[in-house]
Amino acid sequence: MPHTSPPPAQPPRHYPLKDFFRNPDRGFFRLADDGNTLGFMQPVALDGHPARMNIYVQALQDGRPTGEPRRLTSETERDISNFFWKGNDVVLYQKDFGGDENFHVLAVNALTGAAHDLTPYPGARAGIEDDLPDDPDHVLISHNQRDPQVFDVYRVNVRTGAAALVAQNPGNVVGWQTDHAGKVRAALTSDGLDTTLLYREDEAEPFRALITTDYRTTVSPAFFTFDDRRFYALSNRGRDKLALVIIDPARPDDEELVFAADEVDLDAAGYSRKRRVLTLAAYQADKPRRHYFDAPTAALYQQLEALLPGYDVALQGWNRDEDTYIVAAYNDRTPGARYLFQSSAGTLHKLADINPSIPEAEMAPVQPVRYTSRDGLDIHGYLTLPAGRAPRGLPCIINPHGGPWARDGWGYNPEVQFLANRGFCVLQMNFRGSTGYGRRFWEAGFGQWGLAMQDDITDGVRWLIDQGIADPARIGIYGGSYGGYATLAGIAFTPDLYAAAVDYVGVSNLFTFMNTIPPYWKPLLAKMHDMVGHPERDRDRLAATSPALHVDRIRTPLLIAQGAQDPRVNKAESDQVVQALRERGVEVQYMVKDNEGHGFHNDENKFEFYAAMEAFFVEHLKP
């Protein structure tokens, strides 16, 4: 039985749906390089449009905001999802149109508010490769305007938009890597099944092949050593788990091991730009973990943990002098607060509570759990039991993650807390094929969509029932993207298991899905065919595991939500299921948003979706 703290005397009251899912009143704090200006986002309604997240700036004095904030941007169609500072007087952000994921990069002068699109190319997707912190006027941007299938790198003037080609993609580069001087020195190429790391001493030289592996082996450059002669990489060559290594281009096959976590892959490594030292490695076992490489970094985190007991801390930004930090403090029951920390003085100033309307004490703890699959694999997951209810005979929502080559982690999840607040237990599981648990576990999911990957989800349901936690007659399933596929597969291939299902932008037909991927995924198509299945070679298996081809077996009440602009999971994936079910007279609710893509981002659409999901699960699972 999972460990459960004694439930409070009675269940908490139902908090308003909008309080779980609305944008914060103020969030996404970022520091200018000199530490004298704070950037943040807050929702604002302009010209009669719904409120959207826009960027504001505010002066800082002695570690505190001072004076009135100034609004820099005027977005009315969609929230800005992220932004960052370029130096002290330019802010960069990305925007797409209706969720099509064709992002443009925009620069805004933080003093005048003058904005311009640095990548004004219709239908192209752009992203920042390097913010070039030592060059006040330029950034490196990659985009696919020349060829929709590949990304070239340009040095772009953030004030004028003038662009110069730095690295043209020969047709097979799927990733670029710069050194500390901002020079493009390494690249990853793929022919689909093999990956080659290319390297050059400087930008005037041609690239040469350094390391070739099949795609199942990762050698991913993280950043160069501080003399720009070797590089740190996350690698699983000759091992099961990703570890941090140093690679010398003169001897590329001799990796120098820096750090490895025994149970899981490393996620990332960090360094101090100012002190030119490696600072930490981050990984995720049941909960997030850090390994420190130097004493000042360890001392900084220890100081913050002492000031913020009961919370996990994360650094979300800092100034160039690395003495003023944006600190996030959160746990599994709250998105927490954001602070400005001045390390020299040891002073902590609260900038905002991210969601003060949801009281931490009334939310449900998220417990790491594990169970064994039918063929003996350890499956790790997270169980959230509704507060104030005995953990017996509960209505439960099974919530498989998207990806599928991703993983669920511990922390605050508004969807999970909302469902728990409504009386549901929620089980998230990292089925085989999930990342983070090493190569063997990831490869165990190859060719297993709808088969062993689905069995791992089913085995989680059986485990919940065997523990006595779940009422077998009141189990629902909900997921997005691959989780939406797993939802449809669950009700098509184990129709007796679930009493209700919600599919959010989910794949339904493995043939049409692979035919409608975005052009920039084309270089990876051979890999998709190897990992998921080939439409000719594996035709029978793909047909057997495509829920859209087996709607005759679906009898579970179903709600489907889809963005019309989704470039990854085309609207046809949902249309074909809805049409076939309606022709058979099976209950299916269908919500389509014309101004959304792979998931809903605008508040009014999120609220409508979650309200429909709540009503649907309450009706069918009766919490």
Coordinates of C-alpha atoms in Angstrom, one line a residue:
M1 CA 0.0 0.0 0.0
P2 CA 1.4 3.4 -0.8
H3 CA 2.2 5.6 2.2
T4 CA -0.7 7.9 2.9
S5 CA -0.8 10.7 5.5
P6 CA -4.0 10.7 7.6
P7 CA -6.7 12.5 5.7
P8 CA -8.0 15.8 7.0
A9 CA -11.3 15.7 8.8
Q10 CA -13.3 16.4 5.6
P11 CA -12.6 17.0 2.0
P12 CA -11.6 20.6 1.0
R13 CA -14.2 22.8 -0.7
H14 CA -14.2 22.8 -4.5
Y15 CA -12.1 25.7 -5.6
P16 CA -13.2 27.5 -8.8
L17 CA -12.0 25.8 -12.0
K18 CA -10.6 29.2 -13.3
D19 CA -8.4 29.5 -10.2
F20 CA -6.5 26.3 -11.2
F21 CA -6.0 27.1 -14.8
R22 CA -5.9 30.9 -15.2
N23 CA -2.7 32.8 -15.9
P24 CA -0.8 34.2 -12.9
D25 CA -1.5 37.9 -12.1
R26 CA 2.3 38.3 -12.4
G27 CA 4.9 35.8 -13.3
F28 CA 7.8 34.8 -15.7
F29 CA 10.3 37.1 -14.0
R30 CA 13.6 37.8 -15.8
L31 CA 16.6 40.1 -14.9
A32 CA 18.4 42.4 -17.3
D33 CA 22.1 41.8 -17.5
D34 CA 23.0 44.7 -15.2
G35 CA 20.4 43.6 -12.6
N36 CA 18.8 47.1 -12.7
T37 CA 15.6 46.2 -14.5
L38 CA 13.0 43.4 -13.9
G39 CA 11.0 41.9 -16.8
F40 CA 7.8 40.0 -16.1
M41 CA 4.5 39.1 -17.7
Q42 CA 0.9 39.7 -16.6
P43 CA -2.4 39.4 -18.3
V44 CA -3.9 42.6 -19.9
A45 CA -7.0 43.1 -22.0
L46 CA -6.4 45.4 -25.0
D47 CA -9.0 46.9 -27.4
G48 CA -11.8 44.7 -26.2
H49 CA -9.9 41.4 -26.6
P50 CA -9.6 38.8 -23.9
A51 CA -6.7 39.3 -21.5
R52 CA -3.4 38.0 -22.8
M53 CA 0.0 37.6 -21.2
N54 CA 2.2 40.6 -22.2
I55 CA 5.7 41.7 -21.1
Y56 CA 6.3 44.5 -18.6
V57 CA 9.5 46.1 -17.3
Q58 CA 10.1 47.7 -13.9
A59 CA 13.2 49.4 -12.4
L60 CA 15.0 47.7 -9.4
Q61 CA 16.6 49.4 -6.5
D62 CA 18.3 47.7 -3.6
G63 CA 16.8 44.3 -4.6
R64 CA 13.2 45.6 -4.8
P65 CA 11.0 46.8 -7.7
T66 CA 10.5 50.5 -7.7
G67 CA 8.2 52.9 -9.6
E68 CA 5.4 51.9 -12.0
P69 CA 5.8 48.9 -14.4
R70 CA 5.7 49.8 -18.1
R71 CA 4.0 47.5 -20.6
L72 CA 6.2 46.7 -23.6
T73 CA 4.1 44.4 -25.8
S74 CA 0.5 44.5 -27.1
E75 CA -0.3 41.0 -28.0
T76 CA -4.1 40.4 -28.3
E77 CA -4.5 37.0 -30.1
R78 CA -2.4 34.7 -27.9
D79 CA -0.4 34.7 -24.7
I80 CA 3.4 35.3 -25.0
S81 CA 4.7 32.0 -23.7
N82 CA 8.3 33.1 -22.8
F83 CA 10.8 35.9 -23.2
F84 CA 14.3 36.9 -22.1
W85 CA 16.6 39.9 -21.9
K86 CA 19.3 40.7 -24.5
G87 CA 21.7 42.9 -22.6
N88 CA 20.0 45.7 -20.6
D89 CA 17.7 47.3 -23.2
V90 CA 16.3 44.7 -25.5
V91 CA 13.7 42.0 -24.8
L92 CA 13.3 39.0 -27.1
Y93 CA 10.2 36.8 -27.4
Q94 CA 8.7 34.3 -29.7
K95 CA 5.1 34.1 -31.1
D96 CA 3.2 31.8 -33.4
F97 CA -0.2 32.2 -35.1
G98 CA -3.2 30.2 -33.9
G99 CA -1.0 27.5 -32.5
D100 CA 0.7 26.5 -35.8
E101 CA 4.1 26.4 -34.1
N102 CA 5.7 28.5 -36.8
F103 CA 7.3 30.8 -34.3
H104 CA 8.7 34.2 -35.1
V105 CA 11.4 35.9 -33.0
L106 CA 10.6 39.5 -32.1
A107 CA 12.8 42.1 -30.4
V108 CA 11.4 45.0 -28.3
N109 CA 13.4 48.0 -27.2
A110 CA 12.8 48.1 -23.4
L111 CA 13.3 51.9 -23.3
T112 CA 11.1 53.0 -26.3
G113 CA 8.8 49.9 -26.7
A114 CA 9.6 49.9 -30.4
A115 CA 9.2 46.3 -31.6
H116 CA 10.2 44.4 -34.8
D117 CA 9.9 40.9 -36.1
L118 CA 13.4 39.5 -36.7
T119 CA 12.1 36.6 -38.8
P120 CA 9.2 38.0 -40.8
Y121 CA 8.9 34.9 -43.0
P122 CA 5.4 33.4 -43.5
G123 CA 5.2 29.7 -42.8
A124 CA 8.8 29.5 -41.4
R125 CA 9.7 28.4 -37.8
A126 CA 12.4 30.2 -36.0
G127 CA 14.2 29.9 -32.7
I128 CA 17.2 31.4 -30.8
E129 CA 20.4 29.3 -31.0
D130 CA 22.6 31.6 -28.9
D131 CA 21.9 34.9 -27.3
L132 CA 25.5 36.0 -27.7
P133 CA 25.8 37.7 -24.3
D134 CA 29.2 39.3 -25.2
D135 CA 27.8 40.9 -28.4
P136 CA 25.4 43.8 -27.5
D137 CA 23.8 43.9 -30.9
H138 CA 23.4 40.4 -32.3
V139 CA 21.9 37.0 -31.6
L140 CA 22.1 33.7 -33.5
I141 CA 18.7 32.6 -34.9
S142 CA 17.9 29.4 -36.8
H143 CA 15.0 29.1 -39.2
N144 CA 13.7 27.1 -42.1
Q145 CA 12.7 29.9 -44.5
R146 CA 15.1 28.7 -47.2
D147 CA 14.1 25.0 -47.0
P148 CA 11.0 24.0 -44.8
Q149 CA 12.8 20.7 -43.9
V150 CA 16.0 22.1 -42.4
F151 CA 17.2 25.0 -40.2
D152 CA 20.0 27.4 -41.2
V153 CA 21.8 29.7 -38.6
Y154 CA 21.9 33.5 -39.0
R155 CA 23.6 36.3 -37.0
V156 CA 20.8 38.8 -36.7
N157 CA 21.0 42.4 -35.5
V158 CA 18.4 42.9 -32.8
R159 CA 18.1 46.6 -33.5
T160 CA 17.8 46.5 -37.3
G161 CA 16.9 42.9 -38.2
A162 CA 19.8 42.7 -40.6
A163 CA 20.8 39.0 -41.0
A164 CA 24.0 37.3 -42.1
L165 CA 24.2 33.5 -42.8
V166 CA 26.6 31.8 -40.4
A167 CA 25.9 28.1 -41.1
Q168 CA 23.9 26.7 -44.0
N169 CA 22.3 23.4 -43.4
P170 CA 23.5 20.8 -46.0
G171 CA 20.2 19.0 -45.5
N172 CA 20.9 16.7 -42.6
V173 CA 21.8 18.8 -39.6
V174 CA 19.2 18.5 -36.8
G175 CA 21.1 20.5 -34.2
W176 CA 23.8 23.2 -33.9
Q177 CA 26.2 23.9 -31.0
T178 CA 28.1 27.2 -30.3
D179 CA 31.2 27.7 -28.2
H180 CA 31.5 30.4 -25.5
A181 CA 32.4 33.0 -28.1
G182 CA 29.2 32.3 -30.0
K183 CA 30.9 30.6 -32.9
V184 CA 29.0 27.6 -34.5
R185 CA 31.6 24.9 -33.9
A186 CA 29.6 21.6 -33.7
A187 CA 26.5 20.1 -35.3
L188 CA 24.5 16.9 -35.1
T189 CA 23.4 15.3 -38.4
S190 CA 21.0 12.5 -38.9
D191 CA 20.3 10.2 -41.9
G192 CA 17.3 9.0 -39.9
L193 CA 18.9 5.9 -38.3
D194 CA 22.5 7.1 -37.7
T195 CA 23.7 10.3 -36.0
T196 CA 27.0 12.0 -36.6
L197 CA 28.6 14.7 -34.5
L198 CA 30.4 17.2 -36.7
Y199 CA 33.2 19.5 -35.4
R200 CA 35.4 22.4 -36.6
E201 CA 38.1 24.4 -35.0
D202 CA 36.6 27.7 -36.2
E203 CA 33.9 29.0 -38.5
A204 CA 36.2 29.4 -41.5
E205 CA 36.9 25.6 -41.5
P206 CA 34.7 22.9 -43.0
F207 CA 33.0 20.6 -40.5
R208 CA 34.6 17.1 -40.1
A209 CA 32.9 14.0 -38.7
L210 CA 33.9 13.3 -35.1
I211 CA 31.6 10.5 -33.8
T212 CA 28.9 8.4 -35.5
T213 CA 26.4 6.3 -33.6
D214 CA 23.1 4.8 -34.3
Y215 CA 20.2 6.9 -33.0
R216 CA 19.7 4.7 -30.0
T217 CA 23.1 6.0 -28.7
T218 CA 23.2 9.6 -27.6
V219 CA 26.2 11.9 -27.7
S220 CA 24.7 15.3 -27.2
P221 CA 27.0 18.3 -26.8
A222 CA 26.0 20.5 -23.8
F223 CA 28.6 23.3 -23.9
F224 CA 32.3 23.8 -24.5
T225 CA 35.0 23.7 -21.9
F226 CA 36.0 27.2 -20.9
D227 CA 39.1 27.2 -23.2
D228 CA 36.7 26.3 -26.1
R229 CA 38.9 23.3 -27.1
R230 CA 36.9 20.4 -25.7
F231 CA 33.2 20.0 -24.8
Y232 CA 30.9 18.6 -22.2
A233 CA 28.3 16.2 -23.5
L234 CA 25.5 14.0 -22.2
S235 CA 26.4 10.6 -23.5
N236 CA 25.3 7.0 -23.1
R237 CA 28.0 5.4 -25.3
G238 CA 28.9 2.1 -23.7
R239 CA 26.4 2.6 -20.8
D240 CA 22.7 2.4 -20.2
K241 CA 22.2 5.9 -18.6
L242 CA 23.1 9.4 -19.9
A243 CA 26.2 10.7 -18.0
L244 CA 28.1 14.0 -18.2
V245 CA 31.4 13.5 -20.0
I246 CA 34.2 15.6 -21.6
I247 CA 35.1 14.9 -25.2
D248 CA 38.4 16.0 -26.7
P249 CA 38.1 16.3 -30.5
A250 CA 41.6 15.0 -30.8
R251 CA 40.5 11.7 -29.2
P252 CA 36.8 11.6 -29.6
D253 CA 36.4 8.0 -28.6
D254 CA 38.0 8.5 -25.1
E255 CA 35.3 10.0 -23.0
E256 CA 36.3 11.5 -19.6
L257 CA 33.5 10.7 -17.2
V258 CA 32.5 13.7 -15.0
F259 CA 29.3 12.5 -13.3
A260 CA 26.7 9.8 -13.6
A261 CA 23.6 9.1 -11.5
D262 CA 23.1 5.4 -11.0
E263 CA 19.4 5.0 -11.4
V264 CA 18.4 7.6 -14.0
D265 CA 19.7 9.6 -16.9
L266 CA 21.2 13.0 -16.3
D267 CA 18.9 15.8 -17.6
A268 CA 21.3 18.8 -17.8
A269 CA 24.5 20.4 -16.5
G270 CA 25.1 24.0 -15.6
Y271 CA 28.0 26.4 -15.4
S272 CA 29.0 29.8 -14.2
R273 CA 29.7 32.2 -17.1
K274 CA 31.4 34.7 -14.7
R275 CA 33.6 32.2 -12.8
R276 CA 34.1 29.8 -15.8
V277 CA 33.4 26.7 -13.8
L278 CA 31.0 23.7 -13.9
T279 CA 28.4 24.2 -11.2
L280 CA 25.8 21.4 -11.1
A281 CA 24.2 18.4 -12.8
A282 CA 20.4 18.0 -12.6
Y283 CA 18.5 14.7 -12.8
Q284 CA 15.2 13.3 -11.7
A285 CA 14.8 10.2 -9.6
D286 CA 11.4 10.1 -7.8
K287 CA 12.0 13.8 -7.2
P288 CA 14.3 16.4 -8.7
R289 CA 17.9 16.1 -7.6
R290 CA 21.1 18.1 -8.0
H291 CA 24.8 17.2 -7.8
Y292 CA 27.1 20.2 -7.1
F293 CA 30.5 20.6 -8.6
D294 CA 31.7 23.7 -6.7
A295 CA 31.3 25.0 -3.2
P296 CA 29.8 28.4 -4.0
T297 CA 26.9 26.8 -5.9
A298 CA 26.2 24.3 -3.1
A299 CA 26.3 27.1 -0.6
L300 CA 23.9 29.3 -2.6
Y301 CA 21.3 26.5 -2.8
Q302 CA 21.8 25.6 0.9
Q303 CA 21.3 29.3 1.8
L304 CA 18.0 29.4 -0.2
E305 CA 16.8 26.1 1.2
A306 CA 17.3 27.4 4.7
L307 CA 15.4 30.6 3.9
L308 CA 12.5 28.7 2.2
P309 CA 12.0 25.5 4.2
G310 CA 9.4 23.0 2.9
Y311 CA 9.9 24.1 -0.7
D312 CA 12.0 22.9 -3.7
V313 CA 14.0 25.9 -5.0
A314 CA 15.1 26.6 -8.6
L315 CA 17.0 29.5 -10.0
Q316 CA 15.1 31.0 -13.0
G317 CA 17.5 33.8 -13.9
W318 CA 20.4 36.0 -12.7
N319 CA 22.3 39.1 -13.6
R320 CA 25.7 39.1 -15.4
D321 CA 27.5 39.6 -12.1
E322 CA 25.8 36.5 -10.7
D323 CA 24.9 38.2 -7.4
T324 CA 21.2 38.8 -7.9
Y325 CA 18.8 35.9 -8.7
I326 CA 15.2 35.1 -9.5
V327 CA 14.3 32.2 -7.2
A328 CA 11.3 29.9 -7.6
A329 CA 10.0 28.1 -4.5
Y330 CA 7.4 25.4 -5.1
N331 CA 6.4 21.9 -4.1
D332 CA 3.8 19.3 -5.2
R333 CA 0.9 21.2 -3.7
T334 CA 1.6 24.8 -4.9
P335 CA 3.3 26.5 -7.9
G336 CA 4.7 28.6 -5.0
A337 CA 6.2 32.1 -5.0
R338 CA 9.0 33.9 -6.9
Y339 CA 11.7 36.0 -5.1
L340 CA 14.5 38.3 -5.8
F341 CA 17.6 37.2 -3.9
Q342 CA 20.7 39.3 -3.4
S343 CA 23.4 36.8 -2.4
S344 CA 25.9 39.4 -1.1
A345 CA 23.4 40.8 1.4
G346 CA 21.5 37.5 1.9
T347 CA 18.2 39.4 1.3
L348 CA 15.1 37.7 -0.1
H349 CA 12.3 39.9 -1.5
K350 CA 9.0 38.2 -2.6
L351 CA 8.0 39.3 -6.1
A352 CA 4.7 37.3 -6.4
D353 CA 2.7 34.3 -5.3
I354 CA 2.0 32.5 -8.6
N355 CA -1.5 31.2 -7.6
P356 CA -2.6 32.6 -4.2
S357 CA -6.2 31.6 -4.7
I358 CA -5.3 27.9 -4.4
P359 CA -4.3 27.2 -0.8
E360 CA -1.4 24.8 -0.5
A361 CA -2.7 23.2 2.7
E362 CA -5.9 22.1 0.9
M363 CA -4.2 20.4 -2.0
A364 CA -3.2 16.8 -2.3
P365 CA 0.3 15.4 -1.8
V366 CA 1.9 13.7 -4.9
Q367 CA 3.4 10.4 -3.9
P368 CA 6.1 8.6 -6.0
V369 CA 5.0 5.0 -6.5
R370 CA 6.2 1.9 -8.4
Y371 CA 4.6 -1.3 -9.6
T372 CA 5.7 -4.2 -11.6
S373 CA 4.5 -4.8 -15.2
R374 CA 3.2 -8.2 -16.3
D375 CA 6.6 -9.0 -17.8
G376 CA 8.6 -7.9 -14.8
L377 CA 9.6 -4.3 -15.5
D378 CA 9.7 -1.7 -12.7
I379 CA 7.2 1.1 -13.6
H380 CA 7.6 4.3 -11.8
G381 CA 4.8 6.8 -11.4
Y382 CA 3.0 9.3 -9.2
L383 CA -0.2 8.8 -7.2
T384 CA -2.3 11.7 -6.0
L385 CA -5.1 10.8 -3.6
P386 CA -7.9 13.3 -3.0
A387 CA -7.5 15.1 0.4
G388 CA -10.0 14.3 3.1
R389 CA -11.1 11.0 1.6
A390 CA -10.2 7.5 2.7
P391 CA -8.0 5.9 0.0
R392 CA -10.5 3.1 -0.7
G393 CA -12.9 2.5 -3.6
L394 CA -12.2 5.9 -5.1
P395 CA -13.1 7.0 -8.6
C396 CA -9.7 7.3 -10.4
I397 CA -8.3 9.0 -13.5
I398 CA -5.5 7.3 -15.3
N399 CA -3.3 10.1 -16.9
P400 CA -0.6 8.7 -19.3
H401 CA 1.8 11.4 -20.4
G402 CA 2.4 12.7 -23.9
G403 CA 5.6 12.3 -26.0
P404 CA 5.7 9.3 -25.6
W405 CA 9.5 9.9 -25.3
A406 CA 9.2 12.0 -22.2
R407 CA 8.4 11.4 -18.6
D408 CA 6.2 12.6 -15.7
G409 CA 8.0 14.1 -12.7
W410 CA 7.2 15.2 -9.2
G411 CA 5.9 18.8 -8.6
Y412 CA 2.8 20.9 -8.9
N413 CA 0.5 20.0 -11.8
P414 CA -2.8 22.1 -12.0
E415 CA -4.6 19.3 -13.9
V416 CA -3.8 16.7 -11.2
Q417 CA -4.7 19.0 -8.3
F418 CA -7.9 20.1 -10.0
L419 CA -9.0 16.5 -10.5
A420 CA -8.0 15.6 -6.9
N421 CA -9.9 18.6 -5.6
R422 CA -13.0 17.2 -7.4
G423 CA -12.6 13.9 -5.5
F424 CA -10.7 11.8 -8.0
C425 CA -7.5 9.9 -7.4
V426 CA -5.0 10.4 -10.2
L427 CA -2.3 7.9 -11.4
Q428 CA 0.5 9.0 -13.7
M429 CA 2.9 6.4 -14.9
N430 CA 6.2 6.4 -16.8
F431 CA 5.4 3.4 -19.0
R432 CA 8.2 1.7 -21.1
G433 CA 9.4 4.0 -23.8
S434 CA 9.5 6.9 -21.3
T435 CA 12.8 8.8 -21.1
G436 CA 15.0 9.3 -18.1
Y437 CA 15.3 5.6 -17.0
G438 CA 18.1 4.6 -19.4
R439 CA 18.3 3.2 -22.9
R440 CA 17.0 -0.3 -22.2
F441 CA 13.8 1.0 -20.7
W442 CA 13.3 3.5 -23.6
E443 CA 14.0 0.9 -26.3
A444 CA 11.6 -1.5 -24.6
G445 CA 8.9 0.8 -26.0
F446 CA 9.9 0.5 -29.7
G447 CA 7.2 -1.0 -31.8
Q448 CA 5.0 -1.2 -28.7
W449 CA 2.4 1.6 -29.2
G450 CA -0.9 -0.1 -28.3
L451 CA 0.9 -3.3 -27.1
A452 CA 3.4 -3.5 -24.2
M453 CA 3.3 0.3 -23.6
Q454 CA -0.4 0.1 -23.3
D455 CA -0.1 -3.0 -21.0
D456 CA 2.0 -1.0 -18.6
I457 CA -0.9 1.5 -18.3
T458 CA -3.4 -1.3 -17.9
D459 CA -1.1 -2.9 -15.3
G460 CA -1.2 0.4 -13.4
V461 CA -5.0 0.2 -13.3
R462 CA -4.9 -3.4 -12.1
W463 CA -2.4 -2.3 -9.4
L464 CA -4.7 0.5 -8.2
I465 CA -7.7 -2.0 -8.1
D466 CA -5.6 -4.6 -6.2
Q467 CA -4.5 -2.0 -3.6
G468 CA -8.2 -1.3 -3.0
I469 CA -7.7 2.3 -3.9
A470 CA -9.8 2.3 -7.1
D471 CA -13.4 1.4 -7.6
P472 CA -13.1 -0.8 -10.7
A473 CA -16.5 0.5 -12.0
R474 CA -15.4 4.2 -11.8
I475 CA -12.1 4.5 -13.7
G476 CA -11.5 7.1 -16.3
I477 CA -8.6 7.8 -18.6
Y478 CA -7.3 11.2 -19.8
G479 CA -4.3 12.2 -21.8
G480 CA -2.9 14.6 -24.4
S481 CA -0.9 13.8 -27.6
Y482 CA 0.6 10.3 -27.1
G483 CA -1.5 10.3 -23.9
G484 CA -4.5 10.9 -26.1
Y485 CA -3.5 7.9 -28.3
A486 CA -3.2 5.8 -25.1
T487 CA -6.7 7.0 -24.1
L488 CA -8.1 5.8 -27.4
A489 CA -6.1 2.6 -27.3
G490 CA -7.4 2.0 -23.8
I491 CA -11.0 2.2 -24.7
A492 CA -10.6 0.3 -28.0
F493 CA -8.4 -2.6 -26.8
T494 CA -9.5 -2.8 -23.1
P495 CA -13.1 -1.6 -23.4
D496 CA -14.2 -3.1 -20.1
L497 CA -11.6 -1.2 -18.1
Y498 CA -12.7 2.4 -18.4
A499 CA -16.1 4.1 -17.7
A500 CA -15.1 7.4 -19.4
A501 CA -12.3 8.8 -21.5
V502 CA -11.0 12.2 -22.6
D503 CA -8.7 12.4 -25.6
Y504 CA -6.8 15.8 -26.0
V505 CA -5.1 16.3 -29.3
G506 CA -4.4 12.6 -29.5
V507 CA -3.1 10.4 -32.4
S508 CA -5.7 7.9 -33.6
N509 CA -4.4 6.4 -36.8
L510 CA -0.7 5.5 -37.1
F511 CA -0.8 5.7 -40.9
T512 CA -2.3 9.1 -41.3
F513 CA -0.3 10.5 -38.3
M514 CA 3.0 9.7 -39.9
N515 CA 1.8 11.1 -43.3
T516 CA 0.9 14.5 -41.8
I517 CA 4.0 15.4 -39.7
P518 CA 5.5 18.9 -40.2
P519 CA 8.1 19.2 -43.0
Y520 CA 10.9 19.8 -40.4
W521 CA 10.3 16.3 -39.0
K522 CA 11.0 14.7 -42.4
P523 CA 14.7 14.1 -41.6
L524 CA 13.6 12.0 -38.6
L525 CA 11.0 10.0 -40.4
A526 CA 13.2 6.9 -40.8
K527 CA 13.7 7.0 -37.0
M528 CA 9.9 7.2 -36.5
H529 CA 9.4 4.2 -38.7
D530 CA 12.0 2.3 -36.7
M531 CA 10.6 3.3 -33.3
V532 CA 6.9 3.3 -34.0
G533 CA 6.5 1.2 -37.2
H534 CA 6.8 1.3 -41.0
P535 CA 3.6 1.8 -43.0
E536 CA 4.4 -1.1 -45.4
R537 CA 6.8 -3.3 -43.5
D538 CA 4.7 -3.2 -40.3
R539 CA 1.4 -2.6 -41.9
D540 CA -0.5 -5.4 -40.0
R541 CA 0.8 -4.3 -36.6
L542 CA 0.1 -0.6 -37.2
A543 CA -3.4 -1.5 -38.4
A544 CA -4.0 -3.6 -35.4
T545 CA -2.9 -0.8 -33.0
S546 CA -4.6 2.2 -34.7
P547 CA -7.7 3.0 -32.6
A548 CA -9.3 4.8 -35.5
L549 CA -9.5 1.4 -37.4
H550 CA -11.2 -0.3 -34.4
V551 CA -13.9 2.2 -33.4
D552 CA -16.4 -0.7 -33.7
R553 CA -14.9 -1.9 -30.3
I554 CA -15.3 1.5 -28.5
R555 CA -18.4 1.8 -26.3
T556 CA -16.9 4.0 -23.5
P557 CA -18.3 7.5 -23.4
L558 CA -15.7 9.8 -25.0
L559 CA -14.8 13.5 -25.0
I560 CA -12.3 14.7 -27.7
A561 CA -10.7 18.1 -27.8
Q562 CA -8.6 19.3 -30.8
G563 CA -6.9 22.4 -32.1
A564 CA -7.6 23.1 -35.8
Q565 CA -4.0 24.5 -36.4
D566 CA -2.2 21.5 -34.8
P567 CA 0.9 20.8 -36.9
R568 CA 1.8 17.6 -35.1
V569 CA -1.5 15.8 -34.6
N570 CA -3.6 16.9 -37.6
K571 CA -7.2 17.6 -37.0
A572 CA -8.1 14.6 -39.2
E573 CA -6.8 12.3 -36.4
S574 CA -9.8 13.4 -34.3
D575 CA -12.3 13.9 -37.1
Q576 CA -12.1 10.3 -38.3
V577 CA -12.8 8.9 -34.8
V578 CA -15.7 11.2 -34.2
Q579 CA -17.3 10.5 -37.6
A580 CA -17.0 6.7 -37.2
L581 CA -18.4 6.8 -33.6
R582 CA -21.3 9.0 -34.5
E583 CA -22.2 6.8 -37.4
R584 CA -22.5 4.0 -34.9
G585 CA -24.5 6.1 -32.4
V586 CA -21.8 6.0 -29.7
E587 CA -21.7 9.0 -27.4
V588 CA -18.8 11.4 -28.3
Q589 CA -18.5 15.0 -27.4
Y590 CA -16.2 17.0 -29.7
M591 CA -14.6 20.3 -29.0
V592 CA -12.6 22.0 -31.8
K593 CA -10.8 25.4 -31.4
D594 CA -9.9 27.2 -34.7
N595 CA -7.3 29.4 -33.0
E596 CA -5.4 26.7 -31.2
G597 CA -2.8 24.1 -32.1
H598 CA -1.2 21.1 -30.1
G599 CA -3.0 21.9 -26.9
F600 CA -5.1 24.9 -25.8
H601 CA -3.2 28.0 -24.6
N602 CA -5.8 30.9 -24.5
D603 CA -7.5 31.2 -21.1
E604 CA -11.1 31.1 -22.5
N605 CA -10.4 27.9 -24.4
K606 CA -8.6 26.2 -21.5
F607 CA -11.6 27.1 -19.2
E608 CA -14.1 25.7 -21.6
F609 CA -12.1 22.5 -22.1
Y610 CA -11.6 21.8 -18.4
A611 CA -15.3 22.7 -17.6
A612 CA -16.4 20.1 -20.2
M613 CA -13.9 17.5 -18.8
E614 CA -15.1 18.1 -15.3
A615 CA -18.8 17.8 -16.2
F616 CA -18.0 14.7 -18.3
F617 CA -16.0 12.8 -15.6
V618 CA -18.5 13.8 -12.8
E619 CA -21.4 12.5 -14.9
H620 CA -19.8 9.1 -15.7
L621 CA -17.6 8.5 -12.6
K622 CA -19.8 10.1 -9.9
P623 CA -17.0 11.1 -7.4

